[in-house]
Coordinates of C-alpha atoms in Angstrom, one line a residue:
X1 CA -16.7 2.8 -10.7
X2 CA -18.8 5.9 -9.6
X3 CA -20.3 8.5 -11.9
X4 CA -19.8 12.3 -10.7
X5 CA -23.1 13.9 -11.4
X6 CA -22.2 16.7 -9.3
X7 CA -18.9 17.4 -11.4
X8 CA -18.6 21.2 -12.5
X9 CA -20.7 22.2 -9.5
X10 CA -19.2 24.7 -8.4
X11 CA -20.2 24.5 -4.3
X12 CA -19.1 20.8 -4.9
X13 CA -15.8 21.8 -6.6
X14 CA -15.3 23.8 -3.1
X15 CA -16.1 20.8 -1.1
X16 CA -13.4 19.1 -3.1
X17 CA -10.8 21.0 -2.3
X18 CA -12.0 20.9 1.2
X19 CA -11.3 17.8 1.2
X20 CA -8.4 17.2 0.0
X21 CA -7.0 19.8 2.9
X22 CA -8.8 17.9 5.8
X23 CA -7.1 14.6 4.0
X24 CA -4.3 15.6 3.6
X25 CA -4.1 17.5 6.7
X26 CA -5.0 14.7 9.1
X27 CA -2.8 12.4 7.7
X28 CA 0.1 14.8 8.7
X29 CA -1.5 15.4 12.3
X30 CA -1.4 11.6 13.1
X31 CA 2.0 11.1 11.8
X32 CA 3.2 14.0 14.1
X33 CA 1.0 13.0 17.0
X34 CA 2.6 9.4 16.7
X35 CA 6.6 10.7 16.0
X36 CA 7.5 11.6 19.7
X37 CA 6.0 8.5 20.8
X38 CA 7.5 6.4 17.7
X39 CA 11.0 8.2 18.8
X40 CA 10.9 7.2 22.7
X41 CA 9.5 3.5 22.5
X42 CA 12.0 3.3 19.6
X43 CA 14.8 3.5 22.1
X44 CA 13.1 2.3 25.0
X45 CA 10.8 -1.0 23.7
X46 CA 13.2 -4.4 23.5
X47 CA 13.6 -4.9 19.7
X48 CA 10.3 -7.8 19.3
X49 CA 8.3 -5.5 21.4
X50 CA 8.6 -1.9 19.8
X51 CA 8.4 -4.1 16.1
X52 CA 5.1 -5.9 17.5
X53 CA 3.3 -2.2 18.9
X54 CA 4.9 -0.1 15.9
X55 CA 2.7 -2.3 13.3
X56 CA -0.4 -2.3 15.5
X57 CA -0.4 1.3 15.8
X58 CA 0.2 1.7 12.0
X59 CA -2.6 -0.2 11.1
X60 CA -5.0 1.0 13.5
X61 CA -3.7 4.4 12.6
X62 CA -4.3 3.7 8.7
X63 CA -7.5 2.9 9.8
X64 CA -8.7 5.3 11.7
X65 CA -7.4 7.6 9.0
X66 CA -9.5 5.4 6.3
X67 CA -12.5 6.1 8.7
X68 CA -11.9 9.8 8.7
X69 CA -11.7 9.8 4.1
X70 CA -15.4 7.9 4.5
X71 CA -16.9 10.5 7.1
X72 CA -15.8 13.5 5.4
X73 CA -14.3 13.2 2.3
X74 CA -16.9 11.1 0.2
X75 CA -14.3 7.9 0.1
X76 CA -15.5 4.8 -0.1
X77 CA -13.2 1.2 1.1
X78 CA -13.8 -2.1 -0.2
X79 CA -11.0 -4.1 1.5
X80 CA -13.1 -6.6 3.3
X81 CA -11.2 -9.4 1.1
X82 CA -8.1 -8.7 2.6
X83 CA -9.3 -9.7 6.1
X84 CA -9.8 -12.9 4.7
X85 CA -5.5 -13.3 4.4
X86 CA -5.5 -12.2 8.2
X87 CA -4.8 -16.1 10.2
X88 CA -3.6 -17.3 7.1
X89 CA 0.1 -17.3 8.2
X90 CA 3.0 -15.9 6.2
X91 CA 2.5 -14.4 2.6
X92 CA 4.4 -12.2 0.2
X93 CA 1.6 -10.0 -0.7
X94 CA 1.9 -8.3 -3.9
X95 CA -0.4 -5.3 -5.1
X96 CA -0.7 -3.3 -8.3
X97 CA 0.2 0.3 -7.1
X98 CA -2.3 2.9 -8.6
X99 CA -2.1 5.3 -5.6
X100 CA -0.4 6.9 -2.5
X101 CA -3.1 5.4 -0.5
X102 CA -2.5 1.8 -1.5
X103 CA -0.4 1.0 1.3
X104 CA -2.3 2.8 3.7
X105 CA -5.8 0.0 2.7
X106 CA -3.8 -2.8 2.7
X107 CA -1.9 -1.8 6.5
X108 CA -5.1 -1.1 7.9
X109 CA -6.0 -4.4 7.5
X110 CA -3.2 -6.4 8.2
X111 CA -1.8 -5.7 11.9
X112 CA 1.4 -7.8 11.3
X113 CA 2.8 -6.5 8.1
X114 CA 5.8 -5.7 7.4
X115 CA 6.4 -3.2 4.1
X116 CA 9.1 -2.8 1.8
X117 CA 9.9 1.3 1.9
X118 CA 12.1 3.8 -0.6
X119 CA 14.8 4.8 1.5
X120 CA 13.7 8.5 1.5
X121 CA 10.5 7.2 2.9
X122 CA 12.2 5.6 5.9
X123 CA 14.8 8.7 6.3
X124 CA 11.8 11.2 6.0
X125 CA 11.2 13.0 9.5
X126 CA 7.0 12.2 9.0
X127 CA 7.5 8.8 8.5
X128 CA 10.3 7.6 9.3
X129 CA 10.4 6.8 13.0
X130 CA 7.1 4.9 13.2
X131 CA 8.4 3.0 10.4
X132 CA 11.7 2.4 11.7
X133 CA 10.1 1.4 15.3
X134 CA 8.0 -1.2 13.1
X135 CA 11.2 -2.2 11.6
X136 CA 10.3 -1.8 7.9
X137 CA 12.7 -2.6 5.2
X138 CA 14.8 -0.1 3.4
X139 CA 14.4 -1.0 -0.2
X140 CA 18.4 0.3 -0.9
X141 CA 20.6 -2.6 -1.0
X142 CA 18.7 -5.7 -2.6
X143 CA 20.3 -8.2 -0.6
X144 CA 19.4 -6.5 2.5
X145 CA 15.6 -6.7 1.3
X146 CA 15.6 -10.4 0.0
X147 CA 17.4 -11.6 3.6
X148 CA 15.2 -8.9 5.6
X149 CA 12.1 -10.2 4.1
X150 CA 13.0 -13.7 4.5
X151 CA 13.9 -13.5 8.2
X152 CA 10.2 -11.5 8.7
X153 CA 8.5 -13.6 6.9
X154 CA 10.2 -16.8 8.8
X155 CA 8.2 -14.7 12.1
X156 CA 5.4 -15.0 11.0
X157 CA 4.9 -11.6 8.9
X158 CA 3.0 -10.5 6.1
X159 CA 5.2 -9.0 3.6
X160 CA 3.9 -5.9 1.8
X161 CA 5.6 -5.5 -1.9
X162 CA 4.5 -3.5 -4.9
X163 CA 6.2 -5.8 -7.9
X164 CA 6.6 -2.7 -9.9
X165 CA 8.5 -0.9 -7.6
X166 CA 6.8 2.6 -7.5
X167 CA 2.9 3.5 -8.5
X168 CA 1.9 2.8 -12.2
X169 CA 2.6 4.4 -15.1
X170 CA 2.7 2.7 -17.8
X171 CA -1.2 1.3 -17.4
X172 CA -2.6 -1.5 -16.5
X173 CA 0.4 -2.8 -15.2
X174 CA 4.1 -1.8 -15.3
X175 CA 7.5 -4.4 -15.4
X176 CA 8.0 -6.3 -12.1
X177 CA 11.1 -6.5 -10.1
X178 CA 12.5 -10.1 -9.7
X179 CA 12.3 -9.0 -6.0
X180 CA 9.1 -10.7 -5.2
X181 CA 10.4 -14.0 -6.9
X182 CA 13.9 -14.4 -5.2
X183 CA 11.9 -13.3 -1.9
X184 CA 9.4 -16.0 -2.5
X185 CA 12.4 -18.2 -3.1
X186 CA 14.2 -18.0 -1.0
X187 CA 11.2 -17.9 1.9
X188 CA 9.6 -20.8 0.3
X189 CA 6.8 -18.7 1.3
X190 CA 3.1 -18.2 -1.2
X191 CA 2.6 -15.1 -3.1
X192 CA -0.6 -13.2 -2.5
X193 CA -2.0 -11.1 -5.2
X194 CA -4.2 -8.3 -4.6
X195 CA -6.0 -6.2 -7.3
X196 CA -6.1 -2.4 -6.5
X197 CA -9.2 -0.8 -8.1
X198 CA -9.8 3.5 -8.2
X199 CA -13.0 5.1 -9.2
X200 CA -10.5 8.1 -10.3
X201 CA -7.0 8.8 -10.9
X202 CA -6.3 10.5 -7.3
X203 CA -3.0 10.4 -5.9
X204 CA -1.3 8.7 -9.0
X205 CA 2.0 9.0 -10.4
X206 CA 0.8 11.4 -12.9
X207 CA -1.5 13.5 -10.1
X208 CA 0.2 16.3 -8.4
X209 CA -0.2 16.2 -4.5
X210 CA -2.3 19.1 -4.0
X211 CA -4.9 18.8 -7.2
X212 CA -7.9 18.2 -5.9
X213 CA -9.3 15.3 -5.9
X214 CA -12.0 14.1 -7.9
X215 CA -15.3 13.0 -5.8
X216 CA -16.9 10.7 -4.6
X217 CA -14.0 8.2 -4.7
X218 CA -14.3 4.5 -4.5
X219 CA -11.5 2.1 -4.0
X220 CA -11.5 -1.5 -4.1
X221 CA -8.8 -4.6 -3.0
X222 CA -9.6 -8.0 -4.0
X223 CA -8.4 -10.7 -3.5
X224 CA -6.1 -12.4 -6.8
X225 CA -4.6 -15.7 -7.6
X226 CA -2.1 -17.3 -5.2
X227 CA 1.2 -18.2 -6.7
X228 CA 3.5 -20.8 -4.9
X229 CA 7.3 -20.3 -4.3
X230 CA 9.0 -20.4 -7.8
X231 CA 11.5 -21.9 -8.7
X232 CA 12.1 -20.3 -11.6
X233 CA 12.6 -16.6 -11.2
X234 CA 12.6 -15.2 -14.5
X235 CA 9.7 -17.5 -15.5
X236 CA 7.7 -16.5 -12.4
X237 CA 8.1 -12.6 -13.1
X238 CA 7.3 -12.7 -16.3
X239 CA 4.1 -15.3 -15.2
X240 CA 3.0 -12.3 -12.5
X241 CA 3.2 -9.0 -15.0
X242 CA 1.0 -11.3 -17.5
X243 CA -1.4 -11.9 -14.9
X244 CA -1.6 -8.9 -13.1
X245 CA -1.8 -7.3 -17.6
X246 CA -4.5 -9.7 -18.0
X247 CA -6.8 -8.8 -14.8
X248 CA -6.3 -5.0 -15.7
X249 CA -6.4 -5.5 -19.8
X250 CA -9.5 -6.0 -21.4
X251 CA -11.9 -6.0 -17.9
X252 CA -11.1 -3.3 -16.6
X253 CA -10.5 0.5 -17.8
X254 CA -7.8 2.1 -15.4
X255 CA -8.7 6.1 -15.0
X256 CA -5.6 5.9 -13.4
X257 CA -4.1 6.4 -16.0
X258 CA -5.3 9.7 -17.0
X259 CA -4.3 12.8 -15.8
X260 CA -7.0 14.9 -17.5

């Protein structure tokens, strides 16, 4: 998606290291600023109000963070297509997962998004308080995930979920769990796929957190196919896998698979 004419230039490499520090540091600072506020508000506010405030602040904070990356870290984000989902009612938003930035990009455009998160992140000191205030869903109990997701969708939320369960390792797309189909079947809500493309492998599964990025970085999210609620979970899961593999197989060479 983007060439790197300055690759190998010592000054550009130094800038890439600086951009890495700015990017990771900015996220840590934003999380630390919101941490005590989220703890207090979770204690003081009624559940529904706290949830609304928590999700709105996370969405705004992620948008602000992406603005920092765009302004100072040679990153470009093409996310306008996500905006079309805001007024379309409850949806299960299912995306491929090439990078740690995926949820940040999606939630930055969906102020009533609820994420299915790893339990370890929900318990993390830096991220946990904000996630709990926003009433994100832990992924450590399958039945609780399905029932919690159904309840959120009934209240009009956008449920953000990565069918692979973790960042992609087996490119172009790893095997999906049946959870997306189960949630859609129980909630009777459509599954809207998102197609995430990165110009470099930055923050992919095989990319160490403190390895310098390859800049410039272009990130694009496209609206994919929308699936109706399935009757047969196994058939739907196979169809979802086939769709993602088709979209990223022949016409898109994923550089995230390369950790050179």
